[in-house]
Coordinates of C-alpha atoms and ligand atoms in Angstrom, one line a residue:
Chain A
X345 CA -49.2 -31.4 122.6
X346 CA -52.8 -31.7 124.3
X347 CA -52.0 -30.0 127.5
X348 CA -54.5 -32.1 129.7
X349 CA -52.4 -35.3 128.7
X350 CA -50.1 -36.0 131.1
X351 CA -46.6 -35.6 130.1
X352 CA -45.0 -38.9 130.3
X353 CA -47.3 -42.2 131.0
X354 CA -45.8 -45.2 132.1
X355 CA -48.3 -48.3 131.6
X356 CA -47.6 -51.5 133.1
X357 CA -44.3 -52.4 131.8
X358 CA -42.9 -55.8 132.0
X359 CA -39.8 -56.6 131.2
X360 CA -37.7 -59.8 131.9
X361 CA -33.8 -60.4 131.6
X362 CA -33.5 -64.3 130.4
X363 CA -35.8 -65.7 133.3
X364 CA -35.8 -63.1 135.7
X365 CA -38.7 -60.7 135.9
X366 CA -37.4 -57.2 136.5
X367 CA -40.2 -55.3 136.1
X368 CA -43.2 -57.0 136.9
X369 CA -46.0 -54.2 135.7
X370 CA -45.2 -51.1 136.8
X371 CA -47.6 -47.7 135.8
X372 CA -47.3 -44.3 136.8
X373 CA -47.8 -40.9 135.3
X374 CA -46.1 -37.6 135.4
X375 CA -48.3 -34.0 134.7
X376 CA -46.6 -31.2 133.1
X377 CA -44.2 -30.0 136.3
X378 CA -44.2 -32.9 138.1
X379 CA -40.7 -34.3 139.3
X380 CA -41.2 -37.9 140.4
X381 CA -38.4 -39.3 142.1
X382 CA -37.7 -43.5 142.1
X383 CA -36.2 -44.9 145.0
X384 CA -35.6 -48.5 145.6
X385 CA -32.8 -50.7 146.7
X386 CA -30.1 -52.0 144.4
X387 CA -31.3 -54.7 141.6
X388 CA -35.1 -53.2 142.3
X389 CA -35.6 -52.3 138.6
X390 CA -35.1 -48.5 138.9
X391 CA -32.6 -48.2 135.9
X392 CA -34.3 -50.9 133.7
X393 CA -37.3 -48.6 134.5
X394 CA -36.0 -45.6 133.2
X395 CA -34.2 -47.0 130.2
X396 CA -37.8 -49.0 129.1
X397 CA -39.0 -45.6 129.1
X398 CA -37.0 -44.4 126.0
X399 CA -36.8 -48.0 124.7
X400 CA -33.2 -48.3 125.3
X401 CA -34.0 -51.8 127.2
X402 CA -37.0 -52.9 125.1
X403 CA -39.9 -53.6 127.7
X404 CA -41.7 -57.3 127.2
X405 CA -45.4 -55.7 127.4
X406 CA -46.6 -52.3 128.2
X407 CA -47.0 -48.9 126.7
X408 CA -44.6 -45.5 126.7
X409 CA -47.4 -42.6 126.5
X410 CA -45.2 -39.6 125.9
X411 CA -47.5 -35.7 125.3
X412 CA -50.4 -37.7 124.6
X413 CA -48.5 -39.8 121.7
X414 CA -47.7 -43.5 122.7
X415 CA -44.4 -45.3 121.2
X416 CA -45.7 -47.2 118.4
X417 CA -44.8 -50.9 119.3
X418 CA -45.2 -54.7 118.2
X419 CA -44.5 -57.8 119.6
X420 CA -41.3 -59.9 118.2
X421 CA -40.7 -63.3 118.1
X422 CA -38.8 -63.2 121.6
X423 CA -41.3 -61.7 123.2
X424 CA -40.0 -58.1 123.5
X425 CA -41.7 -55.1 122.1
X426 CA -40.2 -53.1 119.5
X427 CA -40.6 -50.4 117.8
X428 CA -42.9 -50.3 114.9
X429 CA -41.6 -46.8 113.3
X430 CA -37.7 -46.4 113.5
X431 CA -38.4 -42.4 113.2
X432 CA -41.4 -41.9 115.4
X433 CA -39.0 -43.8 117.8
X434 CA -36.1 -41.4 117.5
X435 CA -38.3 -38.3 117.3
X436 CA -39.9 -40.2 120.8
X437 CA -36.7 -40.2 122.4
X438 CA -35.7 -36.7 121.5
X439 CA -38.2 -35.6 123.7
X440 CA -37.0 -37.6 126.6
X441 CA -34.0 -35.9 127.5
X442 CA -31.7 -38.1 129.6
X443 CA -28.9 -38.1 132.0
X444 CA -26.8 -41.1 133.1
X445 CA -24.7 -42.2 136.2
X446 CA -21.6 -41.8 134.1
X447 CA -22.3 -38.6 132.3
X448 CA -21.8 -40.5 128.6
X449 CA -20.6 -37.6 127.1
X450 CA -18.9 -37.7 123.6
X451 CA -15.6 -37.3 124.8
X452 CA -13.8 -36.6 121.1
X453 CA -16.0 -33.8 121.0
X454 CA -16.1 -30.2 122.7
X455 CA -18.5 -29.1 125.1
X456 CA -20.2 -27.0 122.9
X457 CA -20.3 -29.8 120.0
X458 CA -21.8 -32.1 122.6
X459 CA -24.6 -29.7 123.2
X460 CA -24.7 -28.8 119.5
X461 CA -24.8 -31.9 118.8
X462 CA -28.8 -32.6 118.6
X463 CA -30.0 -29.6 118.1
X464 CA -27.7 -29.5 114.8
X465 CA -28.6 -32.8 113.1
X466 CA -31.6 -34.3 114.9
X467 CA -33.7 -31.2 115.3
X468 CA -32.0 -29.4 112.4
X469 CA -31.6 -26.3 114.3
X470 CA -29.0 -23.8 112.5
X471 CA -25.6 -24.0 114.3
X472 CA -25.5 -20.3 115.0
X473 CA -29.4 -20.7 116.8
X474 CA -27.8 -24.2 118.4
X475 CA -24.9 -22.3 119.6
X476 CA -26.4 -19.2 121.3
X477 CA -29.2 -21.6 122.9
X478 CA -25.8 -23.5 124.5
X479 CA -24.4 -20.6 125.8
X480 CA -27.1 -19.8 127.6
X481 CA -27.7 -23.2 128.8
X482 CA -23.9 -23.4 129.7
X483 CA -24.2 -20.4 131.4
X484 CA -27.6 -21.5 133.2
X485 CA -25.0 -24.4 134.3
X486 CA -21.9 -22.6 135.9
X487 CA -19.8 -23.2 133.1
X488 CA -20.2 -20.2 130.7
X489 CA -16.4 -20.5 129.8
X490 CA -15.6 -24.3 129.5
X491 CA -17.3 -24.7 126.0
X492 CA -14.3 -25.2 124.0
X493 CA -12.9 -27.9 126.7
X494 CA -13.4 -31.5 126.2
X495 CA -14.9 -33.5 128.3
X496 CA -11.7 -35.1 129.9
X497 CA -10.7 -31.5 131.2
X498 CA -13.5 -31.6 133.5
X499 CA -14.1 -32.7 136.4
X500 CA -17.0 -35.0 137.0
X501 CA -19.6 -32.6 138.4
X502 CA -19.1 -30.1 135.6
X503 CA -19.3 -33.1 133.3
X504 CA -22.6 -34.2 134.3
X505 CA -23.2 -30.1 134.5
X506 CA -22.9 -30.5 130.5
X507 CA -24.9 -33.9 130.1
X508 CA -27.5 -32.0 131.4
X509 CA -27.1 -29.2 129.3
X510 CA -26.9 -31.2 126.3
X511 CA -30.3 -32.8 126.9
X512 CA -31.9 -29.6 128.0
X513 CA -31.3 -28.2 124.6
X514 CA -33.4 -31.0 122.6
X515 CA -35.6 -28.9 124.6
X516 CA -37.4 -32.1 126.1
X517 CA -40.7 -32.7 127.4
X518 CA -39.6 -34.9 130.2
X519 CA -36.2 -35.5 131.3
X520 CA -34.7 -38.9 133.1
X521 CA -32.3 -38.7 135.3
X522 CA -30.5 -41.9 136.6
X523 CA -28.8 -41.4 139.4
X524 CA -27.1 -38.3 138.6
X525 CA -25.0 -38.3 141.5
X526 CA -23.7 -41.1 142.4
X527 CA -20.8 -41.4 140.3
X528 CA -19.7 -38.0 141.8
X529 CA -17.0 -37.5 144.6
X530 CA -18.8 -36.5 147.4
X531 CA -17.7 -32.7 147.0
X532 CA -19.0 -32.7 143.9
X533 CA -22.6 -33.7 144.2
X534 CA -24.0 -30.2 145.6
X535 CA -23.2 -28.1 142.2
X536 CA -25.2 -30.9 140.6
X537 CA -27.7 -30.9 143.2
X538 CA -28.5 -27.3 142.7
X539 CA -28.8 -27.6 138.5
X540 CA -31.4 -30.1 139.4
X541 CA -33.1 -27.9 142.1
X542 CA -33.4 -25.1 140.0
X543 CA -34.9 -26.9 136.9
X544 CA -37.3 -28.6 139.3
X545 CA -38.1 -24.7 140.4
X546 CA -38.7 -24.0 136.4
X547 CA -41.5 -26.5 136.7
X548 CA -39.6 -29.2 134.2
X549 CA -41.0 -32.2 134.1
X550 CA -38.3 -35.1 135.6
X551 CA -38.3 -38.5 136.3
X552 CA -35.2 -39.1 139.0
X553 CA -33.8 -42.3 140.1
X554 CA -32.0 -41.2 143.1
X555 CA -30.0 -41.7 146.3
X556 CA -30.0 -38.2 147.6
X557 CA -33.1 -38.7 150.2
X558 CA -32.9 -35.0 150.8
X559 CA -33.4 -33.5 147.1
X560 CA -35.9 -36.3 146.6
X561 CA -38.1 -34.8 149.7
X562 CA -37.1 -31.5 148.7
X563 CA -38.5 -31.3 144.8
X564 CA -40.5 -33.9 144.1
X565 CA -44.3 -34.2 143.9
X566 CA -44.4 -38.0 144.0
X567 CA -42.1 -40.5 145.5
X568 CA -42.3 -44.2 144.6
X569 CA -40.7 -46.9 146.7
X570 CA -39.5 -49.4 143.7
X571 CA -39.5 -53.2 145.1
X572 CA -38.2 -56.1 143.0
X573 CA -40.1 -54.9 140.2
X574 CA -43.2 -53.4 141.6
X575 CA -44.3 -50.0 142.6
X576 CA -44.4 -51.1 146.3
X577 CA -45.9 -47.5 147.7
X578 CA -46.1 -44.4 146.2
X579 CA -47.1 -40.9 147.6
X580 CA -45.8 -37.3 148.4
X581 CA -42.3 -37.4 149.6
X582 CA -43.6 -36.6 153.2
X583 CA -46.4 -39.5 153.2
X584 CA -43.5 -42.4 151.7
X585 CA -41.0 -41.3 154.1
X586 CA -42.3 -40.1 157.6
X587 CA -45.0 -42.8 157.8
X588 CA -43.1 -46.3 156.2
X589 CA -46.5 -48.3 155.9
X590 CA -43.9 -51.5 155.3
X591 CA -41.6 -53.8 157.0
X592 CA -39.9 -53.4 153.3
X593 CA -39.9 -49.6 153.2
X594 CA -38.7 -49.1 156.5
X595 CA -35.7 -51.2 155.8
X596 CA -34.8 -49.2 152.9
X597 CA -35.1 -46.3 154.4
X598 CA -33.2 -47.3 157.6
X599 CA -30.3 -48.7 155.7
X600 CA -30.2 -45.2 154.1
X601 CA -30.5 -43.6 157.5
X602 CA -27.9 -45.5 158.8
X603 CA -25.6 -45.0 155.6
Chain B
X380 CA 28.0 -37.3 88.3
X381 CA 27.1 -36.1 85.0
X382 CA 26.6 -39.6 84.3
X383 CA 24.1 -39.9 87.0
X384 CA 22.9 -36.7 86.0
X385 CA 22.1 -37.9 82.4
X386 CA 20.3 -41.2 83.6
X387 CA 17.8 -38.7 85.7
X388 CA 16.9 -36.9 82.3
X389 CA 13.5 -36.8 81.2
X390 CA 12.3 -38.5 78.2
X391 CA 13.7 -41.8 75.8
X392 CA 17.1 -41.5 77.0
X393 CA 16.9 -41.2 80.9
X394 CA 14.8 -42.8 83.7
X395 CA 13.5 -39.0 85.5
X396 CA 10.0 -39.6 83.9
X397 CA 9.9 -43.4 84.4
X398 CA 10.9 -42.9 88.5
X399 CA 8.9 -39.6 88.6
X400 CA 6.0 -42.1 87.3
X401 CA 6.3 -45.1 89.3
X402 CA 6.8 -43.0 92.3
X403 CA 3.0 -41.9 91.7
X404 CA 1.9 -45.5 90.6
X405 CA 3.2 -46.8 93.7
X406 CA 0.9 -43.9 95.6
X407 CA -2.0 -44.8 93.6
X408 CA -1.5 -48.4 94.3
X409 CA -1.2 -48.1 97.4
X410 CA -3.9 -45.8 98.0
X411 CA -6.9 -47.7 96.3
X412 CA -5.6 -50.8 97.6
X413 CA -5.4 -49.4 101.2
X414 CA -9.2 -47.8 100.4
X415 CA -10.7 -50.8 99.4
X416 CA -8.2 -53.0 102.3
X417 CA -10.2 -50.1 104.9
X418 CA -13.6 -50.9 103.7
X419 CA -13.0 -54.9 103.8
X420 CA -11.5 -54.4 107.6
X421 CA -15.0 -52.7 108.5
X422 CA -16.6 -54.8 107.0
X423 CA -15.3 -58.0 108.9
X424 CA -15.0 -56.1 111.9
X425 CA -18.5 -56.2 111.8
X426 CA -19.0 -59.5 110.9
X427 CA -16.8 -60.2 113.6
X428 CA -18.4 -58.4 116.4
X429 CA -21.7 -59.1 115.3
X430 CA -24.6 -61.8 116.9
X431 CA -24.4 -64.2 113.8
X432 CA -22.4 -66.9 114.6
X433 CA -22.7 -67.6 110.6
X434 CA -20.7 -64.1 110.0
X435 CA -18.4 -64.4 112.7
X436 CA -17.1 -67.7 111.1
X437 CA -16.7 -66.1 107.3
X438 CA -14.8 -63.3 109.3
X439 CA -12.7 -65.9 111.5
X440 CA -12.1 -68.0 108.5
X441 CA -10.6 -64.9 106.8
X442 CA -8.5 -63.5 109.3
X443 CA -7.0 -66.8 110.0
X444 CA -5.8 -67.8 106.7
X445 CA -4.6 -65.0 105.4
X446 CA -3.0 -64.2 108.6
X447 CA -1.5 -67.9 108.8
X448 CA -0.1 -67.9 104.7
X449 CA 2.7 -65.9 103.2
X450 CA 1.9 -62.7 102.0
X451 CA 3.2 -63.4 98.4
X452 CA 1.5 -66.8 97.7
X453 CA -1.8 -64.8 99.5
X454 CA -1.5 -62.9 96.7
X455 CA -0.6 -65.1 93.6
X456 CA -3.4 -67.5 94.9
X457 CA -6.0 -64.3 95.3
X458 CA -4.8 -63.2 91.9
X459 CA -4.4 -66.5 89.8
X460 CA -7.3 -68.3 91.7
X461 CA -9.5 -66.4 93.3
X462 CA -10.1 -63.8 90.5
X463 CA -10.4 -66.6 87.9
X464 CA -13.1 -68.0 89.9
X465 CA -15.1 -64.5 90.4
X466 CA -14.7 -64.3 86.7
X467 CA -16.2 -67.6 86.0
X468 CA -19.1 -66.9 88.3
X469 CA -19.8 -63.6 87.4
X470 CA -20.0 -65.3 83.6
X471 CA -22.4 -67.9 84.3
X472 CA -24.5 -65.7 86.6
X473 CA -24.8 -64.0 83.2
X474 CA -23.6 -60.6 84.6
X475 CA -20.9 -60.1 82.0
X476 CA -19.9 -61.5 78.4
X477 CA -18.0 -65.2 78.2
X478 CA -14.6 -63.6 77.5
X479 CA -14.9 -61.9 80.3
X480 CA -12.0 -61.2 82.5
X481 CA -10.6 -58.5 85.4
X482 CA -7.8 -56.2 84.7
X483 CA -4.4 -57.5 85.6
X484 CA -4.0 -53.7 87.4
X485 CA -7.3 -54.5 89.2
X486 CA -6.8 -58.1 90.0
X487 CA -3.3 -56.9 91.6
X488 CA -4.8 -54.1 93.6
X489 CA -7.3 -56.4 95.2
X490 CA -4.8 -59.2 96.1
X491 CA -3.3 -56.4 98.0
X492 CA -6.1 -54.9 99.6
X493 CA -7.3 -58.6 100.3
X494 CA -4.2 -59.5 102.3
X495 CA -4.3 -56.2 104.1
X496 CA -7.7 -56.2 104.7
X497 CA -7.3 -59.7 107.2
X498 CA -5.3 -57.6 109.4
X499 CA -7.3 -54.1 109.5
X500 CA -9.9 -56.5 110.2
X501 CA -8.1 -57.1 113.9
X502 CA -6.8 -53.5 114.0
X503 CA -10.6 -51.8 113.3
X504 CA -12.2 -54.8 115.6
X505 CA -9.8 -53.7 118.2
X506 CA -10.8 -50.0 117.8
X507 CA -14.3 -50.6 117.7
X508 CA -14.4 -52.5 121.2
X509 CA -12.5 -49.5 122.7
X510 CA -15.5 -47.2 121.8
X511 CA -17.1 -45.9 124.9
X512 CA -20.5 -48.0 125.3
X513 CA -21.9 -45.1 127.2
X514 CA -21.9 -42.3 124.2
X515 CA -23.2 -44.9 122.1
X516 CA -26.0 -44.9 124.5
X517 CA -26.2 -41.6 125.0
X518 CA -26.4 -41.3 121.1
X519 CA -29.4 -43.4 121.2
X520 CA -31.7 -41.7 123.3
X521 CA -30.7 -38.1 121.9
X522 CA -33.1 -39.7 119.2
X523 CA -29.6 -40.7 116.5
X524 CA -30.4 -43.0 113.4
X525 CA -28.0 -45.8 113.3
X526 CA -25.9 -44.3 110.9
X527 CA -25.6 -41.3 112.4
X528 CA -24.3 -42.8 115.1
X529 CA -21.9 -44.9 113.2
X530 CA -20.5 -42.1 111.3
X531 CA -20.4 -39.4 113.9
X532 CA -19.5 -41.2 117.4
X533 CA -18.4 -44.5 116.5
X534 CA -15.8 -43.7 113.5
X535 CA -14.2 -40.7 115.0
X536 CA -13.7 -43.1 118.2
X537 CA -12.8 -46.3 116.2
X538 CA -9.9 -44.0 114.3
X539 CA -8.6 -42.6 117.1
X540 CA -8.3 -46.3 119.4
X541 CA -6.8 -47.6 116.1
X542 CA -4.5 -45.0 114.7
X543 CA -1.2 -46.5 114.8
X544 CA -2.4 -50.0 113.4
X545 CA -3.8 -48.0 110.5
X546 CA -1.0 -45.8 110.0
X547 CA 1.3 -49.3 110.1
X548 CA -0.8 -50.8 107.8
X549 CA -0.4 -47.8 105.4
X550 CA 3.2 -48.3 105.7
X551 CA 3.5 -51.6 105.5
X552 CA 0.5 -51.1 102.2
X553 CA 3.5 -49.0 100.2
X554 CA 5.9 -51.5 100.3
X555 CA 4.3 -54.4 99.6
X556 CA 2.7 -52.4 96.3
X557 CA 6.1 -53.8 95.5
X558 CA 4.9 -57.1 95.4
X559 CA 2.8 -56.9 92.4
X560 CA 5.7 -56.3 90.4
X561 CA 5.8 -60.0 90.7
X562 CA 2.0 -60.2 88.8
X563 CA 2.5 -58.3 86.3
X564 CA 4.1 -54.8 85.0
X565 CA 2.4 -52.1 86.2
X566 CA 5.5 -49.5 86.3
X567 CA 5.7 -48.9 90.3
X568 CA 8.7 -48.0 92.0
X569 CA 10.1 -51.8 92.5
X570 CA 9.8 -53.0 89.3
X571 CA 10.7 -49.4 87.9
X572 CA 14.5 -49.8 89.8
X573 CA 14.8 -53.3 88.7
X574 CA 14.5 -52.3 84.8
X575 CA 16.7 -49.0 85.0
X576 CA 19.6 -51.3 87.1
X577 CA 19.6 -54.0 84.4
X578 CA 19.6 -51.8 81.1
X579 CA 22.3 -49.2 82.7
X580 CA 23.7 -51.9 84.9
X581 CA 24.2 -49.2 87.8
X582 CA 22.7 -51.4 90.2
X583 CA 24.0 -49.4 93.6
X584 CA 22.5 -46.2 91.7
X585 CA 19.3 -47.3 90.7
X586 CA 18.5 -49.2 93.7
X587 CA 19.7 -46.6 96.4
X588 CA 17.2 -44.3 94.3
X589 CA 14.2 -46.6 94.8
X590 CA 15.2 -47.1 98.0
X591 CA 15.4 -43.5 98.6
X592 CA 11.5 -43.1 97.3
X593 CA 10.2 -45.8 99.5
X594 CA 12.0 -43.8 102.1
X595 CA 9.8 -40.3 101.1
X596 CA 6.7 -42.2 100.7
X597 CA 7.1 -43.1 104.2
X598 CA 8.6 -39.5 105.8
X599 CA 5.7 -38.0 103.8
X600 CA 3.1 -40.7 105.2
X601 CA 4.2 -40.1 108.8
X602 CA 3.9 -36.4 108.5
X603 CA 0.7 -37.2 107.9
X604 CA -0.2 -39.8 110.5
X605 CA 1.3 -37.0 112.9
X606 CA -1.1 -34.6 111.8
X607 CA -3.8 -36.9 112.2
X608 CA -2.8 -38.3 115.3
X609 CA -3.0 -35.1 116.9
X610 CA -6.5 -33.8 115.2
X611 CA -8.0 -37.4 116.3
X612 CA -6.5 -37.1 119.9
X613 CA -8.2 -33.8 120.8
X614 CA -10.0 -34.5 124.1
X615 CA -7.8 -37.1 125.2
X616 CA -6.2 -37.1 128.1
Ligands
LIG567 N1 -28.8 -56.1 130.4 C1 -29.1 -56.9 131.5 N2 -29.0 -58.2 131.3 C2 -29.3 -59.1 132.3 N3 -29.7 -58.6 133.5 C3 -29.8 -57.3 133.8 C4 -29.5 -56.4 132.7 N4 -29.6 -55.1 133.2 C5 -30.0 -55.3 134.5 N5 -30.1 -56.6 134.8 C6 -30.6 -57.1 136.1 O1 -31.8 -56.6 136.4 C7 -32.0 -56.3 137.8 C8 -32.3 -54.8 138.0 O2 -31.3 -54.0 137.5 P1 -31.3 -52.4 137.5 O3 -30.0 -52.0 137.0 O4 -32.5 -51.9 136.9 O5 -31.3 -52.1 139.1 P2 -31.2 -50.8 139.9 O6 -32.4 -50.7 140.7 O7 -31.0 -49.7 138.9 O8 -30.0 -51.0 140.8 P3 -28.8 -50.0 141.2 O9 -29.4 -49.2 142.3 O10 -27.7 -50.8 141.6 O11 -28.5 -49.1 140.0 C9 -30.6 -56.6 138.4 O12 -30.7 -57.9 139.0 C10 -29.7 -56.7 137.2 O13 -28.7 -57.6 137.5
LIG568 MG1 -29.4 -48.4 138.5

């Protein structure tokens, strides 16, 4: 990977449910260490964004730049972009780890299978390499001894504990988060707060949709406000929230406040 | 009793070997019809959850008429119609010589599997649909093929949602192996009973026997529907 590429660039993506335009261009970039976090108010885009960004939603126009090597792409007759190369595709999206609202694990599988699971047979890693590699992410975790439980004996923190581990050991360039939290009881949303906090202290590179104003100001380098569709303001944490420059932003950030 | 005992021998005199026989003919019966019965119920389950409204009719239009016929004219129509007129096509497509024509054993095994297959249809549709969407998903943007996915989150799922409509199918597979007797003999268990009864005319005896087979086919089968019920449920709550 050409280091002076950034990491992950996001080029004025489209995309457009039946009539509706969802995202209506929206471009940023991440360097090598940056966590930019996406805020916005419900319906704004943020998880269309984020699944256009490893082609689960196919984006109408626009271009995934990912270390320097952009997601090969044509137009079909719908007018959505697809994938040109099934396997550059799949090798693109192994290097975007991601993390959902509801944790998706596989939940006929073991912990240690789900974070096997990759590694094993998309990366072709030996299980015995795969295996050691998930100890020590489970242990990097909290949950050094859960590897033999499934899923369902966990509670949800620990769950989406594991989701992360399982996308940290594709060993990604840039990992997605969407919303991490929010499908967590409230008591549970620190022990994945700290995961987070620590692999934004290891420099990963992350793109976070999030709720959590506080971890938001706390880790990331940039901040952008999503408005129905648009990057509506953009900045350092400090500059998008102390000084609103919007009637918009303001609102979204007072209905927060007052949350 | 030593009556009963003699009719068990093995060889010209007794029926040992002949029951011994059709016990496994029944099995293998059974078995590749229920194989090929699995493979058609994916198949249409597909069809059936798929975008084309073109494959979602040919699956519709199967489930519903074999599902709304008898079992037994199912069959004899499959058999006496259907096979005739895969033979006739597969002659003037020029794929095979003009004399042409399926096995009897054949033929019979795919009535079978062709009736069963209408209702694994429904039972792997319903299994399918209770796949989580979300590992699917997560399957994707780990970077899985298609068929990795299929064969590695969606299958183990689908077979554990749809375990006991497989396992009735398998039992309900057995016995109606029974109904080829009527096509043709082939030496299962049915048809097996029917000849000792009426050449020994012990038809208690001979019957109570079959009867007694079916009955191990199925304590074996649920032994193993057991076992697999509790491999597939691992993880479940
Ligand atoms: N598959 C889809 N088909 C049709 N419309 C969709 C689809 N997915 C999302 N939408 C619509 O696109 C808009 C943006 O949705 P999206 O999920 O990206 O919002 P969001 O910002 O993530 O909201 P939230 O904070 O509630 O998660 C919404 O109006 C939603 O109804
Ligand atoms: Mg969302």
């Amino acid at each position: 990977m050409d280091t002076n590429q950034p990491a992950l660039s996001v080029r004025d993506i489209h995309k457009q449910f039946g009539n509706t335009e969802v995202l209506r261009g929206v471009s940023f970039e991440a360097h090598s260490g940056d966590v930019v976090s996406i805020i916005g108010s419900s319906g704004s885009g943020k998880s269309t964004l984020l699944r256009c960004i490893n082609f689960l939603e196919s984006p109408n126009s626009g271009e995934i730049v990912v270390g320097g090597e952009a997601i090969r792409t044509r137009k079909d007759k719908t007018g959505s972009l697809v994938p040109v190369d099934k396997a550059q595709l799949r090798q693109m999206r192994a290097r975007l780890g991601m993390v959902f609202q509801n944790f998706n694990l596989w939940d006929h599988r073991t912990v240690m299978d789900n974070i096997i699971e990759g590694p094993v047979h998309i990366l072709k890693q030996s299980k015995k390499q795969a295996k050691e590699q998930a100890r020590a992410l489970l242990d990097k975790v909290g949950l050094f001894d859960k590897e033999d439980h499934y899923p369902s004996q966990l509670s949800g923190g620990q769950q989406q504990r594991v989701a992360i581990a399982r996308a940290l050991a594709m060993n990604p360039t840039v990992m997605l988060f969407d919303e991490p939290t929010s499908a967590l009881d409230p008591e549970l949303v620190s022990e994945v707060i700290t995961v987070i906090r620590q692999l934004a202290e290891e420099k990963r590179t992350m793109i976070m949709v999030t709720h959590e104003m506080a971890l938001a100001r706390e880790i990331s380098s940039k901040l952008i406000f999503l408005d129905q569709g648009l990057i509506h303001t953009q900045g350092s944490p400090a500059e998008v929230m102390d000084n609103p420059d919007s009637d918009r932003l303001r609102q979204f950030l007072g209905m927060l406040n007052a949350a | 009793m030593a009556e009963f005992l003699n009719y068990m021998a093995w060889g010209p005199k007794g029926w040992g070997d002949e029951f011994f026989f059709a016990f496994f003919m029944t099995l293998k019966i059974s078995l590749i019809a229920y194989g090929a019965s699995f493979a058609m119920g994916l198949l249409f389950a597909m069809f059936k959850l798929s975008n084309s409204r073109f494959l979602r009719g040919i699956a519709g239009t199967y489930t519903t008429v074999v599902r709304a016929l008898p079992e037994m004219l199912m069959i004899l129509l499959v058999y006496f119609a259907v096979a005739g007129m895969a033979e006739k096509m597969l002659v003037s497509a020029g794929l095979v010589g003009s004399e042409f024509q399926f096995s009897p054993f054949w033929t019979a095994v795919f009535a079978l599997a062709f009736v069963s297959g209408a209702f694994m249809t429904e039972v792997i549709r319903a299994g399918l649909l209770a796949v989580p969407k979300g590992g699917i998903e997560a399957a994707w943007a780990i970077g899985m093929s298609g068929p990795q996915i299929f064969r590695r989150v969606v299958m183990p799922q689908m077979m554990r949602h749809s375990l006991s409509g497989l396992g009735n199918l398998w039992l309900g597979i057995t016995k109606d192996s029974a109904i080829v007797s009527i096509l043709g003999a082939f030496g299962e268990l049915l048809q097996t009973g029917y000849r000792a009864a009426a050449a020994t005319k012990e038809y208690g005896y001979f019957y109570g026997l079959t009867a007694l087979l079916f009955l191990l086919i199925t304590i074996l089968s649920l032994a193993v529907l057991h076992w697999m019920e509790k491999r597939l449920n691992r993880g479940l709550l």
